[in-house]
Amino acid sequence: MRLHRLELEGFGPFRERQVVDFDAFAGDGIFLIAGRTGAGKSSILDGVCFALYGGVPRYDGGEKRLRSDHCDPEDRTEVVLDFSLGDARWRLTRAPEYERPKRRGGGSTTEGARAQLDELVEGEWVGRASGPREVGLALDDVLGLTQQQFLQVILLAQNRFARFLLARNDERQALLRTLFGTRTYEDYQDALDARRKAAEAAVASEMSAVELLLDEAERLVAAGDALGPADEESGDAEASSRSGEEDAPAEAARTSAPMGISERIDAVARAAGLARARADALAAARDAAEAERAAAEGSHAALLALHERVMKRGRARAAVTALEADAPAVEADRVALRRAEDAEALRASLEAADRAAAALIAAQAAEQAARAGWAAVGGDVDAGADELRSTADELTGDLAVWSVAAERERTLTELDQRLSALTARADALVAAVSELDERRRAVPARLDALDAELREVTAVAGTLASARARVAETEAGRAAAEEAARRAEEQREAESRHAVSSAAAAAAASAVADLLRRRLADHAGELAEALVAGEACAVCGSLEHPAPAVRTDEPVTDAELTAAETAKDAATAADRAMGDAARAARSAHAEAAARAGGQSPEQWEEAAVAAREALAVAERADRDRDRLRAERDAIAALDAEAEAERTGLAAELAAAREEIAAVCEQAGAAASAVTEARGPFETVAERMAAAERHRRAAHQLIAALEDVAARGEAARAADADRDARLADAVFADAGEASAALRSTEERARLDERIRSHEASLAAQRALLLDLEVELSGVGEDLPDPAESERILAEVRAAARRAVDAAAHAEQTTAALRSLVTRAQAAHDGIADVAAEAAAVARLANTVAGRAPNTRRMTLETFVLAAELEEIVAAANLRLEEMSSGRYRLQHSDARASRNGASGLGIEVMDAYTGQARPAQSLSGGETFLASLALALGLAEVVTSRAGGTRLDTLFIDEGFGSLDAETLDIAMTTLDALRQGGRIVGVISHVETMKEQLPAQLTVVAGSHGPSVIQQDAVVPQTA
């Protein structure tokens, strides 16, 4: 795997797009990534890892931390990586999820994570997958390494490449399995384990069926279900005498574990016979309990009916007593009703007298009010009706004289109003001329503004054609995205069918293998059939055949084997066709996703909405251009009309001023006549209003005096009529008669209450009489129904228990007999198939690392241990040189503790002590050198394997600062040797010596207050 080019935009400390050309370092083979702390050196490696795997080594699921804090809301975040693997060249484009401003309206929205995988085919980039999930699945096939494994052998980030040296055996096994493709051996192990389980299941299946049936039967017996409820519940003496007999088989069933299958079947059969006898006894007890329940229910029903009649008699007695107690109140209602009927004849005269008295009081009050009004206008309070009439006549004459002056006064007012109107008209004309002049002054500026607006909308209208093209482009993109979604579903279906066909092909292959195994096992029996007494054996040459082999019960014929082979070939062909279909579906989906640009239909729809809005703006500008032109022409025409209107307004103003002069002359003549008629008042109208009030008060007082006289006479007549009628009535006076009056509704209620009481009393007396006759001789003390109900409940409960016990005993007896019959039949058909199961189990356990395998190494671990030995050997070529011959790594196949994977251990041989020591005991610098040597050895062995992942690019992030000067020189010599074979090595370090020794450098420069930038050049070391 070789990296060619990396582009970072809005990522980590980089805001603007930064480009790293790894191919530029191909000549040097090794380059330094330099820069001060915090500038963003490790962010370059983060970009590589994010592009390949959508994550970074320093953050656990922290995609939101990847976007640069220096980005503005509208800036985008994106990483592009070009790399080659084998003969194929790929380009990865990936962006994390981040917030951006909404394209319409305010606020922000979440920009979803994006990913796009392209392949360079004949000089053109062809889309292979789009979307984070689809790109991840495609990269699984392309890369062959997980993110963790990539960090172990390619991108050796800070302290990470030491993990392979210090890892547990299980972690080391996972990495080696992927690098060397040894999962097939695990498949062999799983296949053997499956055969072991199948063989053991075949042995146990025949016996388990019998044991399950017997277990179920013994469970029924042990639980007491076969023998039913306790004997004392039925009270049957005969059942009690049999309890001792029943206990024996039950105890035998409970202790049957040491017994053989036959003995267990016999014990359960005896228990089934006892259960049958028990069921018959419980059926008889059930019938007796049912009869007792029916008798108890009849007795209880009769007692409840008697109680109800006695309680009804008590209620009737109480009702009669209560009604008789209400008799005085009902009699009072009768008296009130009779007096109300007598008073009803006097209602008209009583109400007439009351109305006449009220009218007289109102007339007297009106007289007092009229006198107060007369006094208020200055009149004599003691004046009589004749004096009041004389004053009113005198005021009438004065009002006639003043009315002529009032008419002149109104004319003068009208002249003043006309003068004011003419003056206002003249002022309005002056203002209109001024306003017209003011409006016309704004016309030139408005025309200039319209000209500017016309130029602006004309420019926008010019984008109409491009806007229409953008709308068509977004519609095509959305169609491609929808096709990609549909192709994705077709891809999933094709892959699902491929998985099914793969399983069928595997099953067909397994069937052929099973037939071959059976055919091989039957070869001895087949040869034995051809033996003839006295003739030599074709195998061993013996003339005697004391124990010839026997053919198996299920021999395999050539026809069966041929049919299985044919089925296997058909299944394999079908699997191959399904695989081709799945690959075609993946290709079709990738092509559609590439045309969609990696965007979803929703994202294209959002772009389409923006394009349609831009088109609407251009179309609106096209329409506005014509409107503005028409508006400009209209304003010019209106300005000409305004000039003509101003001329007319000036002429009208002159005429208004002439009429004002004439009205002023008429108003002066009318003013002198009005002044004399006003007197002490402000206006003639005020003087006339005062005289009118005086005259009106006199007339009101005259009318009030006359009304009091008439109302008094009417009241006296009404009182005389009322008193005459009372003399013939039963009432002492008018007050008593009024008190006796009742409304029609109240009289109806009294009558209804009286009738209801009489009817209820008669009905209750009749009911009481009937009950007294019916219950003669029956007192109030009766047997308690609660006791009867309790007895009934006990009888019913006993009956239910008897029914349930009989039904349960019958069901259990039937179940027990069925289990005995089925167990006996299954026991008769058991065959011995344990020999082959034992041989298969031993082989499977050995391959899986179980006993009798004493080292607990699986077959796959055994293969990987051989690979690890080569890796350690390759690492020692460098470690011995870097450690001056002190240290060597060595492979250990010692058993791991706590059920860990054995056979993949690594320990360090110290030449100074001659003892092996764990890798964890090395110092920091020693660990760095050993880890680097092991990582490089791992990369070389992987590269040398056919079909392995070739590692042409390697990164090392820090760790050199822990080395002394001499060891650092050794490490640099080792790194320099890595360039052989075209490999490119990138090193991140702060060590000044390395900056001097590595001229090819990639420098990350951080701004004082802003984002970082990448400078790619060859720095020439300075000399003193």
mmCIF file of C-alpha atoms in Angstrom, residues 262-418:
data_model
loop_
_atom_site.group_PDB
_atom_site.id
_atom_site.type_symbol
_atom_site.label_atom_id
_atom_site.label_comp_id
_atom_site.label_asym_id
_atom_site.label_seq_id
_atom_site.Cartn_x
_atom_site.Cartn_y
_atom_site.Cartn_z
ATOM 1 C CA SER A 262 -36.069 -51.199 32.069
ATOM 2 C CA GLU A 263 -36.432 -50.965 35.865
ATOM 3 C CA ARG A 264 -37.527 -47.330 35.561
ATOM 4 C CA ILE A 265 -40.168 -48.280 32.975
ATOM 5 C CA ASP A 266 -41.540 -51.069 35.255
ATOM 6 C CA ALA A 267 -41.694 -48.721 38.270
ATOM 7 C CA VAL A 268 -43.587 -46.090 36.337
ATOM 8 C CA ALA A 269 -46.000 -48.702 34.942
ATOM 9 C CA ARG A 270 -46.869 -49.837 38.499
ATOM 10 C CA ALA A 271 -47.467 -46.219 39.513
ATOM 11 C CA ALA A 272 -49.804 -45.821 36.510
ATOM 12 C CA GLY A 273 -51.935 -48.735 37.724
ATOM 13 C CA LEU A 274 -52.296 -47.240 41.203
ATOM 14 C CA ALA A 275 -53.186 -43.893 39.617
ATOM 15 C CA ARG A 276 -56.070 -45.543 37.727
ATOM 16 C CA ALA A 277 -57.572 -46.900 40.967
ATOM 17 C CA ARG A 278 -57.195 -43.517 42.628
ATOM 18 C CA ALA A 279 -58.997 -41.765 39.762
ATOM 19 C CA ASP A 280 -61.999 -44.114 40.087
ATOM 20 C CA ALA A 281 -62.289 -43.421 43.852
ATOM 21 C CA LEU A 282 -62.140 -39.659 43.322
ATOM 22 C CA ALA A 283 -64.902 -39.860 40.671
ATOM 23 C CA ALA A 284 -67.270 -41.421 43.202
ATOM 24 C CA ALA A 285 -66.404 -38.751 45.798
ATOM 25 C CA ARG A 286 -67.108 -36.074 43.193
ATOM 26 C CA ASP A 287 -70.684 -37.347 42.572
ATOM 27 C CA ALA A 288 -71.487 -37.324 46.316
ATOM 28 C CA ALA A 289 -70.156 -33.776 46.745
ATOM 29 C CA GLU A 290 -72.285 -32.528 43.835
ATOM 30 C CA ALA A 291 -75.466 -33.935 45.410
ATOM 31 C CA GLU A 292 -74.676 -32.294 48.781
ATOM 32 C CA ARG A 293 -74.089 -28.942 47.040
ATOM 33 C CA ALA A 294 -77.511 -29.024 45.294
ATOM 34 C CA ALA A 295 -79.327 -29.643 48.630
ATOM 35 C CA ALA A 296 -77.482 -26.802 50.392
ATOM 36 C CA GLU A 297 -78.297 -24.345 47.612
ATOM 37 C CA GLY A 298 -82.083 -25.116 47.851
ATOM 38 C CA SER A 299 -82.134 -24.641 51.648
ATOM 39 C CA HIS A 300 -80.251 -21.347 51.466
ATOM 40 C CA ALA A 301 -82.567 -19.951 48.754
ATOM 41 C CA ALA A 302 -85.696 -20.671 50.922
ATOM 42 C CA LEU A 303 -84.159 -18.913 53.950
ATOM 43 C CA LEU A 304 -83.303 -15.832 51.895
ATOM 44 C CA ALA A 305 -86.879 -15.614 50.530
ATOM 45 C CA LEU A 306 -88.367 -15.686 54.108
ATOM 46 C CA HIS A 307 -85.953 -12.997 55.280
ATOM 47 C CA GLU A 308 -86.997 -10.778 52.379
ATOM 48 C CA ARG A 309 -90.783 -11.035 53.270
ATOM 49 C CA VAL A 310 -90.139 -10.233 56.949
ATOM 50 C CA MET A 311 -88.035 -7.196 56.008
ATOM 51 C CA LYS A 312 -90.768 -6.025 53.601
ATOM 52 C CA ARG A 313 -93.361 -6.218 56.467
ATOM 53 C CA GLY A 314 -91.090 -4.067 58.642
ATOM 54 C CA ARG A 315 -90.731 -1.492 55.891
ATOM 55 C CA ALA A 316 -94.554 -1.342 55.452
ATOM 56 C CA ARG A 317 -95.106 -0.748 59.200
ATOM 57 C CA ALA A 318 -92.539 2.075 59.197
ATOM 58 C CA ALA A 319 -94.121 3.671 56.132
ATOM 59 C CA VAL A 320 -97.652 3.680 57.697
ATOM 60 C CA THR A 321 -96.285 5.201 60.928
ATOM 61 C CA ALA A 322 -94.444 7.930 59.006
ATOM 62 C CA LEU A 323 -97.519 8.814 56.899
ATOM 63 C CA GLU A 324 -99.761 9.017 59.975
ATOM 64 C CA ALA A 325 -97.203 11.335 61.610
ATOM 65 C CA ASP A 326 -97.527 13.675 58.585
ATOM 66 C CA ALA A 327 -101.348 13.988 58.976
ATOM 67 C CA PRO A 328 -101.311 17.338 60.988
ATOM 68 C CA ALA A 329 -99.158 19.004 58.343
ATOM 69 C CA VAL A 330 -101.455 17.760 55.588
ATOM 70 C CA GLU A 331 -104.501 19.130 57.491
ATOM 71 C CA ALA A 332 -102.794 22.541 57.716
ATOM 72 C CA ASP A 333 -102.333 22.424 53.931
ATOM 73 C CA ARG A 334 -106.132 21.800 53.565
ATOM 74 C CA VAL A 335 -106.974 24.896 55.659
ATOM 75 C CA ALA A 336 -104.492 27.083 53.711
ATOM 76 C CA LEU A 337 -105.984 25.876 50.413
ATOM 77 C CA ARG A 338 -109.609 26.736 51.492
ATOM 78 C CA ARG A 339 -108.626 30.277 52.680
ATOM 79 C CA ALA A 340 -106.713 30.869 49.442
ATOM 80 C CA GLU A 341 -109.834 29.985 47.418
ATOM 81 C CA ASP A 342 -111.968 32.428 49.543
ATOM 82 C CA ALA A 343 -109.400 35.255 49.150
ATOM 83 C CA GLU A 344 -109.257 34.753 45.389
ATOM 84 C CA ALA A 345 -112.732 36.455 45.030
ATOM 85 C CA LEU A 346 -111.329 39.676 46.601
ATOM 86 C CA ARG A 347 -108.091 39.750 44.539
ATOM 87 C CA ALA A 348 -109.351 42.345 41.919
ATOM 88 C CA SER A 349 -110.632 44.975 44.459
ATOM 89 C CA LEU A 350 -107.549 44.565 46.659
ATOM 90 C CA GLU A 351 -105.186 45.055 43.732
ATOM 91 C CA ALA A 352 -107.235 48.081 42.374
ATOM 92 C CA ALA A 353 -107.034 49.884 45.748
ATOM 93 C CA ASP A 354 -103.307 49.219 45.942
ATOM 94 C CA ARG A 355 -102.765 50.591 42.418
ATOM 95 C CA ALA A 356 -104.816 53.801 43.125
ATOM 96 C CA ALA A 357 -102.866 54.494 46.325
ATOM 97 C CA ALA A 358 -99.547 53.988 44.505
ATOM 98 C CA ALA A 359 -100.625 56.365 41.673
ATOM 99 C CA LEU A 360 -101.571 59.100 44.204
ATOM 100 C CA ILE A 361 -98.197 58.827 45.914
ATOM 101 C CA ALA A 362 -96.435 59.089 42.529
ATOM 102 C CA ALA A 363 -98.518 62.218 41.561
ATOM 103 C CA GLN A 364 -97.646 63.898 44.855
ATOM 104 C CA ALA A 365 -93.965 63.184 44.276
ATOM 105 C CA ALA A 366 -94.243 64.681 40.739
ATOM 106 C CA GLU A 367 -95.804 67.836 42.217
ATOM 107 C CA GLN A 368 -92.882 68.260 44.625
ATOM 108 C CA ALA A 369 -90.435 67.826 41.726
ATOM 109 C CA ALA A 370 -92.291 70.410 39.578
ATOM 110 C CA ARG A 371 -92.238 72.978 42.443
ATOM 111 C CA ALA A 372 -88.485 72.399 42.821
ATOM 112 C CA GLY A 373 -88.041 73.002 39.075
ATOM 113 C CA TRP A 374 -90.138 76.212 39.233
ATOM 114 C CA ALA A 375 -88.063 77.492 42.144
ATOM 115 C CA ALA A 376 -84.870 76.655 40.249
ATOM 116 C CA VAL A 377 -85.819 79.099 37.431
ATOM 117 C CA GLY A 378 -86.627 81.877 39.966
ATOM 118 C CA GLY A 379 -90.418 81.390 40.357
ATOM 119 C CA ASP A 380 -92.497 81.968 43.510
ATOM 120 C CA VAL A 381 -92.846 78.637 45.381
ATOM 121 C CA ASP A 382 -96.310 79.565 46.818
ATOM 122 C CA ALA A 383 -97.734 80.735 43.456
ATOM 123 C CA GLY A 384 -101.142 79.367 42.500
ATOM 124 C CA ALA A 385 -102.330 77.944 39.216
ATOM 125 C CA ASP A 386 -103.813 81.312 37.981
ATOM 126 C CA GLU A 387 -100.600 83.235 38.642
ATOM 127 C CA LEU A 388 -98.600 80.516 36.908
ATOM 128 C CA ARG A 389 -100.803 80.733 33.770
ATOM 129 C CA SER A 390 -100.371 84.597 33.583
ATOM 130 C CA THR A 391 -96.563 84.308 33.743
ATOM 131 C CA ALA A 392 -96.530 81.709 30.988
ATOM 132 C CA ASP A 393 -98.586 83.902 28.625
ATOM 133 C CA GLU A 394 -96.259 86.902 29.098
ATOM 134 C CA LEU A 395 -93.187 84.774 28.254
ATOM 135 C CA THR A 396 -94.876 83.522 25.069
ATOM 136 C CA GLY A 397 -95.153 87.129 23.738
ATOM 137 C CA ASP A 398 -91.485 87.914 24.407
ATOM 138 C CA LEU A 399 -90.341 84.763 22.604
ATOM 139 C CA ALA A 400 -92.216 85.818 19.451
ATOM 140 C CA VAL A 401 -90.358 89.173 19.344
ATOM 141 C CA TRP A 402 -86.898 87.650 19.936
ATOM 142 C CA SER A 403 -87.286 84.975 17.226
ATOM 143 C CA VAL A 404 -86.788 87.625 14.441
ATOM 144 C CA ALA A 405 -83.478 88.715 15.987
ATOM 145 C CA ALA A 406 -82.448 85.093 16.346
ATOM 146 C CA GLU A 407 -82.925 84.600 12.597
ATOM 147 C CA ARG A 408 -80.559 87.547 11.890
ATOM 148 C CA GLU A 409 -78.099 86.042 14.352
ATOM 149 C CA ARG A 410 -78.122 82.726 12.473
ATOM 150 C CA THR A 411 -77.545 84.627 9.191
ATOM 151 C CA LEU A 412 -74.557 86.349 10.749
ATOM 152 C CA THR A 413 -73.238 82.957 11.878
ATOM 153 C CA GLU A 414 -73.659 81.554 8.397
ATOM 154 C CA LEU A 415 -71.770 84.531 6.949
ATOM 155 C CA ASP A 416 -68.946 83.930 9.431
ATOM 156 C CA GLN A 417 -68.896 80.253 8.558
ATOM 157 C CA ARG A 418 -68.904 81.050 4.828
#
